[in-house]
PDB file of C-alpha atoms in Angstrom:
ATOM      1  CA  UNK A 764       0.000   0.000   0.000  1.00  0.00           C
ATOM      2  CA  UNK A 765       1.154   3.493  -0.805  1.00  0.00           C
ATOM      3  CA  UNK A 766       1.680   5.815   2.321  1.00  0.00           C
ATOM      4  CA  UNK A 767      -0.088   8.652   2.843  1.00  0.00           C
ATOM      5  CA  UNK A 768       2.014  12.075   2.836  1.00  0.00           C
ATOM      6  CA  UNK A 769       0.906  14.352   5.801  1.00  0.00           C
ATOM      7  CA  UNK A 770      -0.467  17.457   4.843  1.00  0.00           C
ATOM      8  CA  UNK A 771       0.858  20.526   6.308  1.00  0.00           C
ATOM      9  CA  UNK A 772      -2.069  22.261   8.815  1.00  0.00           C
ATOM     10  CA  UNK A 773      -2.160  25.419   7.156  1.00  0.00           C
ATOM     11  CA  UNK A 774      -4.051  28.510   8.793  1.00  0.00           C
ATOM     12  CA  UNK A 775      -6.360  30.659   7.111  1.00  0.00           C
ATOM     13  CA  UNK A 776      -4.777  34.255   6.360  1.00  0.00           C
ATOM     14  CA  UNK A 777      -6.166  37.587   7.992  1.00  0.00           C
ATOM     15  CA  UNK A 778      -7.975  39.988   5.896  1.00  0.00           C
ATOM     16  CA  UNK A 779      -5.909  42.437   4.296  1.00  0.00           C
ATOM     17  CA  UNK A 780      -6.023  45.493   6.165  1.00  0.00           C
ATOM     18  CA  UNK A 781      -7.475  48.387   3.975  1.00  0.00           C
ATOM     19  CA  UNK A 782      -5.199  51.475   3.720  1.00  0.00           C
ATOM     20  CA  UNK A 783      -6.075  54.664   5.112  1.00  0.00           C
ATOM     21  CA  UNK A 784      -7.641  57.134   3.424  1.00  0.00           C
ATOM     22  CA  UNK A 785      -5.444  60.417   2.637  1.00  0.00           C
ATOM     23  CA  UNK A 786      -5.108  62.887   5.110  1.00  0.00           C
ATOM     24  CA  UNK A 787      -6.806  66.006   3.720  1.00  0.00           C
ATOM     25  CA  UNK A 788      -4.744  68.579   6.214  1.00  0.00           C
ATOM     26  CA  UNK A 789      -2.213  68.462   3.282  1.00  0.00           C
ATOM     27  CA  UNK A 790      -4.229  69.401   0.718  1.00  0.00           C
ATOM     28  CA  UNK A 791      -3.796  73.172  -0.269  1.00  0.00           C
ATOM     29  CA  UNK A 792      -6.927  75.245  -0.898  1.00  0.00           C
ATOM     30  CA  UNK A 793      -6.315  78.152  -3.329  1.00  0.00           C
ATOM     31  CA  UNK A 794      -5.145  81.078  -1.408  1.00  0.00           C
ATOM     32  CA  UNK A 795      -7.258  84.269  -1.761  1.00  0.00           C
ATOM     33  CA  UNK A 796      -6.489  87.062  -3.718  1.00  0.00           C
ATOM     34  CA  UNK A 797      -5.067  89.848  -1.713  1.00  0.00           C
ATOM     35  CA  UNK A 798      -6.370  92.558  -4.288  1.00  0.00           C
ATOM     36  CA  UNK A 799      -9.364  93.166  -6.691  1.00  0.00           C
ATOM     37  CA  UNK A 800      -6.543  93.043  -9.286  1.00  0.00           C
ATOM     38  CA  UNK A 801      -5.818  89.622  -8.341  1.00  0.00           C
ATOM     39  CA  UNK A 802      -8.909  88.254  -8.606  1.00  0.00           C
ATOM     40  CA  UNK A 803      -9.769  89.548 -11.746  1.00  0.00           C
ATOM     41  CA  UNK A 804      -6.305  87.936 -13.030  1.00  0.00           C
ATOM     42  CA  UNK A 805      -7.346  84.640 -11.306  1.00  0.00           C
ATOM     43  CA  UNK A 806     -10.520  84.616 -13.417  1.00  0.00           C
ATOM     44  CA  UNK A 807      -9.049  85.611 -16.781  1.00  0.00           C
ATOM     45  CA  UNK A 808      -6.411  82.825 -16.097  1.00  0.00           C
ATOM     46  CA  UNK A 809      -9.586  80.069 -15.129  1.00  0.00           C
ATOM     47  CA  UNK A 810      -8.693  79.751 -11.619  1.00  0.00           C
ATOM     48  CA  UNK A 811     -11.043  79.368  -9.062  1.00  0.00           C
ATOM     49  CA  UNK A 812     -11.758  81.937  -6.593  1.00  0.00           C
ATOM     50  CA  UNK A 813     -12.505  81.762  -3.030  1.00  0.00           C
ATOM     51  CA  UNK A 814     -16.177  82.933  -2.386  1.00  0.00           C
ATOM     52  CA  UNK A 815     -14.178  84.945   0.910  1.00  0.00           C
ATOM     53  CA  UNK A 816     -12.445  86.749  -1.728  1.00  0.00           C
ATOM     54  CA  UNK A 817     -15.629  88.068  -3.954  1.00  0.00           C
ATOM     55  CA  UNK A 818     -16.728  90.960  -2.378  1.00  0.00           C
ATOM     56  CA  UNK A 819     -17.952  94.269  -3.696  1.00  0.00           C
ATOM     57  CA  UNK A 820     -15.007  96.233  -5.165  1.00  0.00           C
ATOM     58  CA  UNK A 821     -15.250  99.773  -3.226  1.00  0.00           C
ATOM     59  CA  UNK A 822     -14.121 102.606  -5.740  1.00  0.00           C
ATOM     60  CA  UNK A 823     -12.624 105.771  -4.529  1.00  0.00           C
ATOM     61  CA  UNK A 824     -13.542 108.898  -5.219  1.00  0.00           C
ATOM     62  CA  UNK A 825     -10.800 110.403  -7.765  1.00  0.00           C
ATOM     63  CA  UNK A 826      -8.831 107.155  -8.405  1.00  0.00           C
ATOM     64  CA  UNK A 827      -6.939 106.767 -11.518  1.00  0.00           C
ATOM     65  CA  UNK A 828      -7.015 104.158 -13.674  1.00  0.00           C
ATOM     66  CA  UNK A 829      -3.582 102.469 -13.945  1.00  0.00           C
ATOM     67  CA  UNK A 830      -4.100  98.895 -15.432  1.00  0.00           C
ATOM     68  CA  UNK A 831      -5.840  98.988 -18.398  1.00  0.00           C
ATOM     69  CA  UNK A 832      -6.344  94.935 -18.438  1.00  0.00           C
ATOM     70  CA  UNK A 833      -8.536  95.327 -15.233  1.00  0.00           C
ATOM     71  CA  UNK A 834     -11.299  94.290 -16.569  1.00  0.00           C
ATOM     72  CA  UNK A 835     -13.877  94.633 -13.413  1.00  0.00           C
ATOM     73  CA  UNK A 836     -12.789  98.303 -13.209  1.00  0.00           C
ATOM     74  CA  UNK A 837     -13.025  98.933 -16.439  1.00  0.00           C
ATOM     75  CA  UNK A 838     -16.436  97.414 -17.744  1.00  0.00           C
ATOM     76  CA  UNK A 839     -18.580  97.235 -14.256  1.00  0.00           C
ATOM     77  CA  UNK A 840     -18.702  94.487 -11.832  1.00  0.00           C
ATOM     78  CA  UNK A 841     -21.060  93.218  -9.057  1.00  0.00           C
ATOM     79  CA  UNK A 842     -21.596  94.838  -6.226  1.00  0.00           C
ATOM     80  CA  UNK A 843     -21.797  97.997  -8.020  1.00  0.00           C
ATOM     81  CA  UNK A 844     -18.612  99.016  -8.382  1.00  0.00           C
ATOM     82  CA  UNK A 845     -16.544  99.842 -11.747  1.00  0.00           C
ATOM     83  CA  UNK A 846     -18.537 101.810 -14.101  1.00  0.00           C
ATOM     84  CA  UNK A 847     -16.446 102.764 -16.597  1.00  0.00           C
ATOM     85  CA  UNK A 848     -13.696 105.409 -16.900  1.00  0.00           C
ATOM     86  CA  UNK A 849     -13.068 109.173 -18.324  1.00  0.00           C
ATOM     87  CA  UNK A 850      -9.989 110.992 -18.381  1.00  0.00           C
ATOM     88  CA  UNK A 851      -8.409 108.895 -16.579  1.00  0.00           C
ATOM     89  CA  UNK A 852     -11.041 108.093 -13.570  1.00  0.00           C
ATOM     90  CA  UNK A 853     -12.693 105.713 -12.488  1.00  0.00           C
ATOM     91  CA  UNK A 854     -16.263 106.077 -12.230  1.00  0.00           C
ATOM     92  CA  UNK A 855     -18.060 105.507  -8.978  1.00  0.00           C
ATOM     93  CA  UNK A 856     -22.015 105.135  -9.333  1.00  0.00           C
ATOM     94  CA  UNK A 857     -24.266 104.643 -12.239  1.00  0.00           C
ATOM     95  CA  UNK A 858     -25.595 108.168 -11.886  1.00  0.00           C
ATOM     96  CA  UNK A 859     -22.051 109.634 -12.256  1.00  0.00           C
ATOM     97  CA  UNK A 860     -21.733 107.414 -15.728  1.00  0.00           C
ATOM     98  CA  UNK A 861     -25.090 108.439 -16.934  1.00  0.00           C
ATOM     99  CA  UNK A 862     -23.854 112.414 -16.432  1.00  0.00           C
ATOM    100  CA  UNK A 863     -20.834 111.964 -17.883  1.00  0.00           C
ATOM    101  CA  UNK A 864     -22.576 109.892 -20.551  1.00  0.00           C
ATOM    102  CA  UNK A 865     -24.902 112.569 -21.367  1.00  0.00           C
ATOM    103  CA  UNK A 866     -22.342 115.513 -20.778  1.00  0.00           C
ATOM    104  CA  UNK A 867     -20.141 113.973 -23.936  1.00  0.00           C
ATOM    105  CA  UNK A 868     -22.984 113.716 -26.124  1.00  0.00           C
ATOM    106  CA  UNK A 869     -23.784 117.120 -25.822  1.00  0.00           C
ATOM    107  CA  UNK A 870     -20.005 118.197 -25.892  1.00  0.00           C
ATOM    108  CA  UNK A 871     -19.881 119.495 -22.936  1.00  0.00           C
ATOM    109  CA  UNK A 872     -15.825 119.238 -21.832  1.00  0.00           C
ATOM    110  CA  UNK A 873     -16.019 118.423 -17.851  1.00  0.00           C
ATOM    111  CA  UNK A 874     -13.415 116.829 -15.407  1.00  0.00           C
ATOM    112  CA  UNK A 875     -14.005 113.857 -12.952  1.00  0.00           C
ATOM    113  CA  UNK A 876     -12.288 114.870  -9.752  1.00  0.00           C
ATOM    114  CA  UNK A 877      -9.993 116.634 -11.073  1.00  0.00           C
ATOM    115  CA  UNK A 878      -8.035 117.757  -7.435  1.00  0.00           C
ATOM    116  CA  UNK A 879      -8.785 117.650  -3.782  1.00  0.00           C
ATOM    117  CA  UNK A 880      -9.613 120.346  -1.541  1.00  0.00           C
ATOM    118  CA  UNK A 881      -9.417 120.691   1.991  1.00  0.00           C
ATOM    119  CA  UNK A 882     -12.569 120.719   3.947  1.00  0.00           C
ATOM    120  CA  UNK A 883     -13.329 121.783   7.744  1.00  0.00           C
ATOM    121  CA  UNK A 884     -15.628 119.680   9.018  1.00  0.00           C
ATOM    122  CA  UNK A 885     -17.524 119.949  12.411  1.00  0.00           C
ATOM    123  CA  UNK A 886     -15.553 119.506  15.942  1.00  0.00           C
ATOM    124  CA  UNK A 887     -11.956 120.887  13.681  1.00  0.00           C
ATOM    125  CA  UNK A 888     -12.009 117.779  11.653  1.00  0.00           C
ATOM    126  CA  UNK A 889     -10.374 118.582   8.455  1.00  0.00           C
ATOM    127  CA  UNK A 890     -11.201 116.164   5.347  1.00  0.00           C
ATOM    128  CA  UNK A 891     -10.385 116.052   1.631  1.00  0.00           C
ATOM    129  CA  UNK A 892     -13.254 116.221  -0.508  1.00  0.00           C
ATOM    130  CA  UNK A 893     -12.451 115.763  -4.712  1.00  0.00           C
ATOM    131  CA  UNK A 894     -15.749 117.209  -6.762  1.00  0.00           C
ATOM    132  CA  UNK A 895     -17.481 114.833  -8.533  1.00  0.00           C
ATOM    133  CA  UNK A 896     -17.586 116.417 -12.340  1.00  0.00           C
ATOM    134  CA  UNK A 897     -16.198 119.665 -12.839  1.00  0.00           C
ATOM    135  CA  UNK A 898     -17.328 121.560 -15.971  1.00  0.00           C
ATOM    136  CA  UNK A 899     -14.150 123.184 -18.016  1.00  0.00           C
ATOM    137  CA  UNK A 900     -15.104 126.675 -20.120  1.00  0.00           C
ATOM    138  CA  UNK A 901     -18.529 127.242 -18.396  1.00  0.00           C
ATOM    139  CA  UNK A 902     -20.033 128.517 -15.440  1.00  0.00           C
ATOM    140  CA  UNK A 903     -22.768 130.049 -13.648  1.00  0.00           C
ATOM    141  CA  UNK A 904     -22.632 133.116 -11.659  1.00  0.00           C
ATOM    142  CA  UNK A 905     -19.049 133.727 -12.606  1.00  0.00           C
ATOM    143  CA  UNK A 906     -18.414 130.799 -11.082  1.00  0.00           C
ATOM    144  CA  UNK A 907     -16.911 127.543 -12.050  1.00  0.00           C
ATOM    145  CA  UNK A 908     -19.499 124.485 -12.276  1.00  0.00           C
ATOM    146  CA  UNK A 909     -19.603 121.492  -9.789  1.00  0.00           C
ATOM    147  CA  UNK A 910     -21.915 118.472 -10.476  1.00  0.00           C
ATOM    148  CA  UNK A 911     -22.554 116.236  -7.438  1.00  0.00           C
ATOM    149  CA  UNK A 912     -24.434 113.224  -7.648  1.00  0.00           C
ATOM    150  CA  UNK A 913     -25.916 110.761  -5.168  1.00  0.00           C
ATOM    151  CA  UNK A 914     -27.755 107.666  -4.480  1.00  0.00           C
ATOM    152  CA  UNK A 915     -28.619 108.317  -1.075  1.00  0.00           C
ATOM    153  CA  UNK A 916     -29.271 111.105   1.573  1.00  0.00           C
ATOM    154  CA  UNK A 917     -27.245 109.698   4.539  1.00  0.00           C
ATOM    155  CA  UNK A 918     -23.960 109.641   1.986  1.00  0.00           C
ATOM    156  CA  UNK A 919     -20.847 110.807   4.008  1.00  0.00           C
ATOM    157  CA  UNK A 920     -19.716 113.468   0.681  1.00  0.00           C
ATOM    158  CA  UNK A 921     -22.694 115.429   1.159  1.00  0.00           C
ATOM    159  CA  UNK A 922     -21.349 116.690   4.782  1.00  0.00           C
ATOM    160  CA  UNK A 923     -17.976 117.292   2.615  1.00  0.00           C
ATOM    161  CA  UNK A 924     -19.964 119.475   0.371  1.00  0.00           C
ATOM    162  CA  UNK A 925     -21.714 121.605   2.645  1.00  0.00           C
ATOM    163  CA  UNK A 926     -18.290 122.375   4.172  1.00  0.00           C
ATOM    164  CA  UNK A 927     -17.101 123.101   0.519  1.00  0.00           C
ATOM    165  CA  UNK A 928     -19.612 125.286  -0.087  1.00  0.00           C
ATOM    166  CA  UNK A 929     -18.812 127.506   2.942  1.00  0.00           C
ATOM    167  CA  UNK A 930     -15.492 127.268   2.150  1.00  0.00           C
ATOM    168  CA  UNK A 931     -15.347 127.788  -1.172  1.00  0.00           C
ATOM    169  CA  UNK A 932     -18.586 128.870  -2.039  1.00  0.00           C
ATOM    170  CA  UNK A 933     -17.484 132.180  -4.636  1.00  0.00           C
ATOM    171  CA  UNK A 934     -15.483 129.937  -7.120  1.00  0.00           C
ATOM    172  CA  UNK A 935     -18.033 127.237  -7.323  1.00  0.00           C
ATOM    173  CA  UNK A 936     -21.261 126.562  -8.136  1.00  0.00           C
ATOM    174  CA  UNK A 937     -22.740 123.282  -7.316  1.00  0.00           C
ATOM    175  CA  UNK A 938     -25.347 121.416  -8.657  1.00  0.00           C
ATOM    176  CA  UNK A 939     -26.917 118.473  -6.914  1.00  0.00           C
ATOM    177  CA  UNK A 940     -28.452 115.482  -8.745  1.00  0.00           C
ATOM    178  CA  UNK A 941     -30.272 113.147  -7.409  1.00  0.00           C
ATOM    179  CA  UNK A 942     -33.738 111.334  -7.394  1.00  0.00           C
ATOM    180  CA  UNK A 943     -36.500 113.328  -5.771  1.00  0.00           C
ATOM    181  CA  UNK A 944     -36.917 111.231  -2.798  1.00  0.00           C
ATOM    182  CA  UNK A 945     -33.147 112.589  -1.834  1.00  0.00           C
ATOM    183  CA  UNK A 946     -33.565 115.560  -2.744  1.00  0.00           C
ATOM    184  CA  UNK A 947     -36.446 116.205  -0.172  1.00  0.00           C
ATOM    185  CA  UNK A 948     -34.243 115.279   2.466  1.00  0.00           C
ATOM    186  CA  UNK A 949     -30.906 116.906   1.275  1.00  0.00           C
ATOM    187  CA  UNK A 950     -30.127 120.186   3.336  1.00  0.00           C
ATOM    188  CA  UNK A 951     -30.149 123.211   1.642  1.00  0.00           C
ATOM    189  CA  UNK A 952     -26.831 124.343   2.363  1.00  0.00           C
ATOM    190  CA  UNK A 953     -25.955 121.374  -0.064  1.00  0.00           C
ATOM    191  CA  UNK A 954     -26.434 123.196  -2.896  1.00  0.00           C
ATOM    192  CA  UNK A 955     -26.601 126.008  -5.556  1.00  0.00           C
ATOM    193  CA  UNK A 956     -29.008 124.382  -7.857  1.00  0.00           C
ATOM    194  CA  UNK A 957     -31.065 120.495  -7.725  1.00  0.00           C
ATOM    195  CA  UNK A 958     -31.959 118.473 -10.011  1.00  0.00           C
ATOM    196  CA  UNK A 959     -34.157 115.447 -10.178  1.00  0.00           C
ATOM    197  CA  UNK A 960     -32.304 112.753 -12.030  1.00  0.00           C
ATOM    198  CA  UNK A 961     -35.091 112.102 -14.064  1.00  0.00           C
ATOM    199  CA  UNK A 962     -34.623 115.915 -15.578  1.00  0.00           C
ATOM    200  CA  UNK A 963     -30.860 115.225 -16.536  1.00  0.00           C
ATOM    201  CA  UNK A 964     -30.814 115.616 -19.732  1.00  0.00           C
ATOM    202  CA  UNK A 965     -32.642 119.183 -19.265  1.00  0.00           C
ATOM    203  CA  UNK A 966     -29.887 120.430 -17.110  1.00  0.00           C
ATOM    204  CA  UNK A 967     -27.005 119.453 -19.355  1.00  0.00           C
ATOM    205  CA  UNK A 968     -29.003 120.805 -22.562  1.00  0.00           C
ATOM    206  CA  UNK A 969     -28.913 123.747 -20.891  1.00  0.00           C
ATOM    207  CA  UNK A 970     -25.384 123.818 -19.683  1.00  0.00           C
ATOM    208  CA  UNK A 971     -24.278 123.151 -23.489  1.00  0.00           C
ATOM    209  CA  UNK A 972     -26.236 126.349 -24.330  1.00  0.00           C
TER     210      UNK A 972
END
């Protein structure tokens, strides 16, 4: 008879152990931009933004435009910010791009903030206030023309132009724009002349006369 070989007593094998999923505290989020600039580069180049990083782009009274591939300051953006540029300037509000809109149609040559004056506010505050649109080559009164325009009552600039106007009240005349629910609660002391927004094109027809 043939003799059995022994088999060997073999154990069963654990379960392979499944590897650990990737940390994620290495993984780098894309950093956000540290200027408007930045971002607007990040998009042109199809990188993804942070939401943290896409606020409302604030726009200066009297800043220049310096980089002409900025295309959020150049064209308009959300928030309501960036409407365009003349001379130079970058627009602030839609009102101001409407004026100056209507003001080159009608060839009217005007400045957007073209310098900044110092303003005495109340408690000896002193501020800088830049006029909005200043007309070149006409006036009113003997006086050179200031267009102001705002979107709401409770806007910090008006305060700067009440103080202008006591200051500086025999070189300028200023003319307020706004809609007429402002206007009602604009002070006086504001202005030379208002006008509703809605009557716009009535006031610059007549300053191109």
């Amino acid at each position: 008879m043939a003799s059995k070989v022994p088999t060997k007593n073999t154990k069963a094998k654990p379960p392979a152990k499944s590897k650990p999923a990737p940390s994620r505290t290495g993984t780098s989020r894309p950093k956000a931009p540290k200027s408007a600039k930045e971002a607007t580069r990040a998009v042109r180049d199809g990188q993804k933004v942070p939401r943290e990083s896409q606020k409302p782009i604030y726009v200066p009274r009297a800043m220049p435009a310096t980089d002409d591939d900025d295309v959020l300051m150049a064209h308009g953006a959300g928030g309501g910010a960036g409407f365009g540029r003349c001379g130079g300037r970058l627009l602030g509000s839609r009102l101001e791009q409407t004026l100056c809109d209507r003001l080159g149609q009608a060839g009217v040559a005007h400045s957007h903030s073209p310098r900044h004056y110092e303003v005495r506010m109340t408690e000896g505050q002193v501020a800088a206030y830049a006029p909005m649109i200043v007309l070149r080559g006409r006036g009113r009164e003997g006086k050179s023309v200031v267009i102001e325009a705002a979107e709401d009552a409770a806007s910090p600039i008006l305060k700067k132009v009440v103080s202008f106007r006591g200051q500086y009240g025999q070189e300028f005349y200023v003319i307020l724009v706004a809609q007429d629910d402002v206007l009602d609660e604009v002070a006086l002391a504001t202005y030379d002349e208002a006008c509703s927004a809605t009557n716009a094109n009535t006031l610059i027809s007549r300053l191109a006369e």
